[in-house]
Amino acid sequence: MSASSTARRFAATILAAGAVVSAVALPASAHDGDRQRHPRVEISAVQADSPGRDNGSNRSLNAEWVEITNKSRRSVDLDGWTLRDRDGNRYRFDDYRLAGRATVRIHTGFGRDTRTDLYQDLRHYVWDNRSDKATLRDDHRRTVDTEAWGRQSHRR
């Protein structure tokens, strides 16, 4: 076997190895993109303690809220997503699309849903004033974001 033939075989082996590495790396990076389908949707603010006395009025209940913000340019379909507290109270988004670079506020009490305000239609407070955790999950039950406050805020 000549030196040039050996060099060509060596080069071909290196190119083939490179092609295998590229083929293996491509699905991994495609998977990373899929895993981060909505990494820019987050819990941006929580008002767990409504201002004034907690008197159970609808006005007081609606002053308790969680804001969800879409930091990306593209809208995100939140249909089937959930927002939960530590006690298992759950709000399920139904047929709602959050526009790009937009925020929606989810209120505890009753009201008429709009593009920027959604209502859980509850007659009791959800968020504990001193310590709680809000968890946002997508329609595949994957945790998208959490926000905790109070003495147990370090727990996930």
PDB file of C-alpha atoms in Angstrom:
ATOM      1  CA  MET A   1       0.000   0.000   0.000  1.00  0.00           C
ATOM      2  CA  SER A   2       1.422   3.384  -0.984  1.00  0.00           C
ATOM      3  CA  ALA A   3       1.808   6.369   1.348  1.00  0.00           C
ATOM      4  CA  SER A   4      -0.778   8.388  -0.602  1.00  0.00           C
ATOM      5  CA  SER A   5      -3.265   5.526  -0.388  1.00  0.00           C
ATOM      6  CA  THR A   6      -2.731   5.312   3.390  1.00  0.00           C
ATOM      7  CA  ALA A   7      -3.139   9.070   3.716  1.00  0.00           C
ATOM      8  CA  ARG A   8      -6.406   8.954   1.745  1.00  0.00           C
ATOM      9  CA  ARG A   9      -7.758   6.133   3.921  1.00  0.00           C
ATOM     10  CA  PHE A  10      -6.734   8.034   7.047  1.00  0.00           C
ATOM     11  CA  ALA A  11      -8.450  11.196   5.771  1.00  0.00           C
ATOM     12  CA  ALA A  12     -11.567   9.221   4.857  1.00  0.00           C
ATOM     13  CA  THR A  13     -11.645   7.686   8.351  1.00  0.00           C
ATOM     14  CA  ILE A  14     -11.325  11.126   9.964  1.00  0.00           C
ATOM     15  CA  LEU A  15     -14.121  12.521   7.750  1.00  0.00           C
ATOM     16  CA  ALA A  16     -16.371   9.559   8.534  1.00  0.00           C
ATOM     17  CA  ALA A  17     -15.729   9.981  12.266  1.00  0.00           C
ATOM     18  CA  GLY A  18     -16.560  13.661  11.946  1.00  0.00           C
ATOM     19  CA  ALA A  19     -19.812  12.821  10.176  1.00  0.00           C
ATOM     20  CA  VAL A  20     -20.769  10.388  12.971  1.00  0.00           C
ATOM     21  CA  VAL A  21     -20.019  12.998  15.636  1.00  0.00           C
ATOM     22  CA  SER A  22     -22.085  15.580  13.728  1.00  0.00           C
ATOM     23  CA  ALA A  23     -24.988  13.168  13.344  1.00  0.00           C
ATOM     24  CA  VAL A  24     -24.939  12.403  17.063  1.00  0.00           C
ATOM     25  CA  ALA A  25     -24.608  16.090  18.050  1.00  0.00           C
ATOM     26  CA  LEU A  26     -27.447  17.272  15.813  1.00  0.00           C
ATOM     27  CA  PRO A  27     -30.238  15.415  17.602  1.00  0.00           C
ATOM     28  CA  ALA A  28     -28.825  16.542  20.951  1.00  0.00           C
ATOM     29  CA  SER A  29     -28.984  20.195  19.990  1.00  0.00           C
ATOM     30  CA  ALA A  30     -32.401  19.703  18.400  1.00  0.00           C
ATOM     31  CA  HIS A  31     -33.551  18.159  21.681  1.00  0.00           C
ATOM     32  CA  ASP A  32     -32.184  21.126  23.636  1.00  0.00           C
ATOM     33  CA  GLY A  33     -34.255  23.447  21.466  1.00  0.00           C
ATOM     34  CA  ASP A  34     -37.342  21.327  22.064  1.00  0.00           C
ATOM     35  CA  ARG A  35     -36.710  21.226  25.800  1.00  0.00           C
ATOM     36  CA  GLN A  36     -36.581  25.012  25.797  1.00  0.00           C
ATOM     37  CA  ARG A  37     -39.822  25.437  23.845  1.00  0.00           C
ATOM     38  CA  HIS A  38     -40.988  28.139  26.229  1.00  0.00           C
ATOM     39  CA  PRO A  39     -38.029  29.088  28.403  1.00  0.00           C
ATOM     40  CA  ARG A  40     -39.015  32.727  28.308  1.00  0.00           C
ATOM     41  CA  VAL A  41     -42.395  32.262  30.007  1.00  0.00           C
ATOM     42  CA  GLU A  42     -42.053  32.981  33.711  1.00  0.00           C
ATOM     43  CA  ILE A  43     -43.794  33.979  36.887  1.00  0.00           C
ATOM     44  CA  SER A  44     -42.847  37.642  36.938  1.00  0.00           C
ATOM     45  CA  ALA A  45     -44.662  38.906  40.055  1.00  0.00           C
ATOM     46  CA  VAL A  46     -46.844  37.711  42.911  1.00  0.00           C
ATOM     47  CA  GLN A  47     -49.184  39.744  45.112  1.00  0.00           C
ATOM     48  CA  ALA A  48     -49.959  37.142  47.773  1.00  0.00           C
ATOM     49  CA  ASP A  49     -51.113  39.591  50.426  1.00  0.00           C
ATOM     50  CA  SER A  50     -53.861  41.778  49.042  1.00  0.00           C
ATOM     51  CA  PRO A  51     -53.597  45.349  50.327  1.00  0.00           C
ATOM     52  CA  GLY A  52     -55.829  46.266  53.266  1.00  0.00           C
ATOM     53  CA  ARG A  53     -57.812  43.853  55.384  1.00  0.00           C
ATOM     54  CA  ASP A  54     -58.443  40.344  54.118  1.00  0.00           C
ATOM     55  CA  ASN A  55     -62.220  40.627  54.362  1.00  0.00           C
ATOM     56  CA  GLY A  56     -63.071  38.013  51.696  1.00  0.00           C
ATOM     57  CA  SER A  57     -64.726  40.529  49.367  1.00  0.00           C
ATOM     58  CA  ASN A  58     -64.324  39.996  45.635  1.00  0.00           C
ATOM     59  CA  ARG A  59     -62.292  43.210  45.492  1.00  0.00           C
ATOM     60  CA  SER A  60     -59.911  41.879  48.146  1.00  0.00           C
ATOM     61  CA  LEU A  61     -59.700  38.458  46.463  1.00  0.00           C
ATOM     62  CA  ASN A  62     -58.856  40.077  43.119  1.00  0.00           C
ATOM     63  CA  ALA A  63     -56.085  42.114  44.735  1.00  0.00           C
ATOM     64  CA  GLU A  64     -54.361  38.743  45.246  1.00  0.00           C
ATOM     65  CA  TRP A  65     -52.750  37.717  41.946  1.00  0.00           C
ATOM     66  CA  VAL A  66     -49.858  36.129  40.052  1.00  0.00           C
ATOM     67  CA  GLU A  67     -48.380  37.593  36.871  1.00  0.00           C
ATOM     68  CA  ILE A  68     -47.078  35.426  34.036  1.00  0.00           C
ATOM     69  CA  THR A  69     -44.839  37.094  31.453  1.00  0.00           C
ATOM     70  CA  ASN A  70     -43.792  35.921  28.008  1.00  0.00           C
ATOM     71  CA  LYS A  71     -40.327  37.425  27.443  1.00  0.00           C
ATOM     72  CA  SER A  72     -40.039  36.091  23.892  1.00  0.00           C
ATOM     73  CA  ARG A  73     -41.291  37.768  20.723  1.00  0.00           C
ATOM     74  CA  ARG A  74     -43.552  34.887  19.742  1.00  0.00           C
ATOM     75  CA  SER A  75     -46.901  34.141  21.364  1.00  0.00           C
ATOM     76  CA  VAL A  76     -47.211  31.020  23.509  1.00  0.00           C
ATOM     77  CA  ASP A  77     -50.318  28.841  23.688  1.00  0.00           C
ATOM     78  CA  LEU A  78     -51.005  28.331  27.413  1.00  0.00           C
ATOM     79  CA  ASP A  79     -53.995  26.029  26.846  1.00  0.00           C
ATOM     80  CA  GLY A  80     -53.735  23.233  29.420  1.00  0.00           C
ATOM     81  CA  TRP A  81     -51.006  24.945  31.472  1.00  0.00           C
ATOM     82  CA  THR A  82     -51.535  25.133  35.228  1.00  0.00           C
ATOM     83  CA  LEU A  83     -50.659  27.443  38.082  1.00  0.00           C
ATOM     84  CA  ARG A  84     -50.596  25.824  41.549  1.00  0.00           C
ATOM     85  CA  ASP A  85     -49.894  26.719  45.133  1.00  0.00           C
ATOM     86  CA  ARG A  86     -48.349  24.478  47.817  1.00  0.00           C
ATOM     87  CA  ASP A  87     -51.775  23.362  49.068  1.00  0.00           C
ATOM     88  CA  GLY A  88     -52.777  22.021  45.649  1.00  0.00           C
ATOM     89  CA  ASN A  89     -55.100  24.840  44.570  1.00  0.00           C
ATOM     90  CA  ARG A  90     -54.900  24.826  40.793  1.00  0.00           C
ATOM     91  CA  TYR A  91     -55.806  27.225  38.024  1.00  0.00           C
ATOM     92  CA  ARG A  92     -55.927  25.718  34.522  1.00  0.00           C
ATOM     93  CA  PHE A  93     -55.491  27.953  31.479  1.00  0.00           C
ATOM     94  CA  ASP A  94     -58.231  27.255  28.971  1.00  0.00           C
ATOM     95  CA  ASP A  95     -57.932  28.411  25.370  1.00  0.00           C
ATOM     96  CA  TYR A  96     -55.535  31.256  26.171  1.00  0.00           C
ATOM     97  CA  ARG A  97     -52.612  32.519  24.081  1.00  0.00           C
ATOM     98  CA  LEU A  98     -50.094  34.872  25.709  1.00  0.00           C
ATOM     99  CA  ALA A  99     -48.771  37.344  23.160  1.00  0.00           C
ATOM    100  CA  GLY A 100     -45.066  37.955  22.736  1.00  0.00           C
ATOM    101  CA  ARG A 101     -43.565  40.344  25.295  1.00  0.00           C
ATOM    102  CA  ALA A 102     -46.884  40.390  27.175  1.00  0.00           C
ATOM    103  CA  THR A 103     -48.010  39.793  30.750  1.00  0.00           C
ATOM    104  CA  VAL A 104     -51.230  38.320  32.090  1.00  0.00           C
ATOM    105  CA  ARG A 105     -52.403  38.681  35.687  1.00  0.00           C
ATOM    106  CA  ILE A 106     -54.310  35.767  37.240  1.00  0.00           C
ATOM    107  CA  HIS A 107     -56.631  37.057  39.981  1.00  0.00           C
ATOM    108  CA  THR A 108     -58.126  34.863  42.696  1.00  0.00           C
ATOM    109  CA  GLY A 109     -61.712  36.182  42.703  1.00  0.00           C
ATOM    110  CA  PHE A 110     -64.437  36.592  40.103  1.00  0.00           C
ATOM    111  CA  GLY A 111     -64.229  38.742  36.999  1.00  0.00           C
ATOM    112  CA  ARG A 112     -64.456  38.834  33.233  1.00  0.00           C
ATOM    113  CA  ASP A 113     -61.413  37.368  31.497  1.00  0.00           C
ATOM    114  CA  THR A 114     -59.526  39.689  29.148  1.00  0.00           C
ATOM    115  CA  ARG A 115     -56.235  39.559  27.273  1.00  0.00           C
ATOM    116  CA  THR A 116     -54.385  40.938  30.326  1.00  0.00           C
ATOM    117  CA  ASP A 117     -56.470  39.655  33.264  1.00  0.00           C
ATOM    118  CA  LEU A 118     -57.766  36.178  34.026  1.00  0.00           C
ATOM    119  CA  TYR A 119     -59.884  35.148  37.019  1.00  0.00           C
ATOM    120  CA  GLN A 120     -59.921  31.933  39.017  1.00  0.00           C
ATOM    121  CA  ASP A 121     -63.516  32.586  40.135  1.00  0.00           C
ATOM    122  CA  LEU A 122     -62.863  31.496  43.729  1.00  0.00           C
ATOM    123  CA  ARG A 123     -64.520  32.672  46.923  1.00  0.00           C
ATOM    124  CA  HIS A 124     -61.458  32.031  49.120  1.00  0.00           C
ATOM    125  CA  TYR A 125     -57.851  33.220  49.186  1.00  0.00           C
ATOM    126  CA  VAL A 126     -55.297  30.971  47.488  1.00  0.00           C
ATOM    127  CA  TRP A 127     -51.858  32.413  48.184  1.00  0.00           C
ATOM    128  CA  ASP A 128     -50.524  32.301  51.733  1.00  0.00           C
ATOM    129  CA  ASN A 129     -49.374  35.762  52.796  1.00  0.00           C
ATOM    130  CA  ARG A 130     -46.354  34.543  54.774  1.00  0.00           C
ATOM    131  CA  SER A 131     -45.079  31.491  52.919  1.00  0.00           C
ATOM    132  CA  ASP A 132     -46.104  29.741  49.717  1.00  0.00           C
ATOM    133  CA  LYS A 133     -44.897  28.691  46.295  1.00  0.00           C
ATOM    134  CA  ALA A 134     -46.439  29.316  42.873  1.00  0.00           C
ATOM    135  CA  THR A 135     -45.638  26.659  40.274  1.00  0.00           C
ATOM    136  CA  LEU A 136     -46.303  27.116  36.564  1.00  0.00           C
ATOM    137  CA  ARG A 137     -46.475  23.903  34.523  1.00  0.00           C
ATOM    138  CA  ASP A 138     -46.961  23.441  30.799  1.00  0.00           C
ATOM    139  CA  ASP A 139     -49.525  21.182  29.140  1.00  0.00           C
ATOM    140  CA  HIS A 140     -47.119  18.226  29.517  1.00  0.00           C
ATOM    141  CA  ARG A 141     -46.938  18.819  33.296  1.00  0.00           C
ATOM    142  CA  ARG A 142     -43.314  20.014  33.060  1.00  0.00           C
ATOM    143  CA  THR A 143     -42.400  22.756  35.504  1.00  0.00           C
ATOM    144  CA  VAL A 144     -41.754  25.975  33.590  1.00  0.00           C
ATOM    145  CA  ASP A 145     -41.132  28.266  36.575  1.00  0.00           C
ATOM    146  CA  THR A 146     -41.627  28.565  40.328  1.00  0.00           C
ATOM    147  CA  GLU A 147     -41.740  31.502  42.681  1.00  0.00           C
ATOM    148  CA  ALA A 148     -41.524  30.939  46.424  1.00  0.00           C
ATOM    149  CA  TRP A 149     -41.650  33.350  49.331  1.00  0.00           C
ATOM    150  CA  GLY A 150     -41.484  33.236  53.115  1.00  0.00           C
ATOM    151  CA  ARG A 151     -39.808  30.844  55.485  1.00  0.00           C
ATOM    152  CA  GLN A 152     -39.894  27.899  53.081  1.00  0.00           C
ATOM    153  CA  SER A 153     -38.908  29.795  49.947  1.00  0.00           C
ATOM    154  CA  HIS A 154     -35.706  27.788  49.545  1.00  0.00           C
ATOM    155  CA  ARG A 155     -37.674  24.545  48.971  1.00  0.00           C
ATOM    156  CA  ARG A 156     -38.611  23.625  45.412  1.00  0.00           C
TER     157      ARG A 156
END
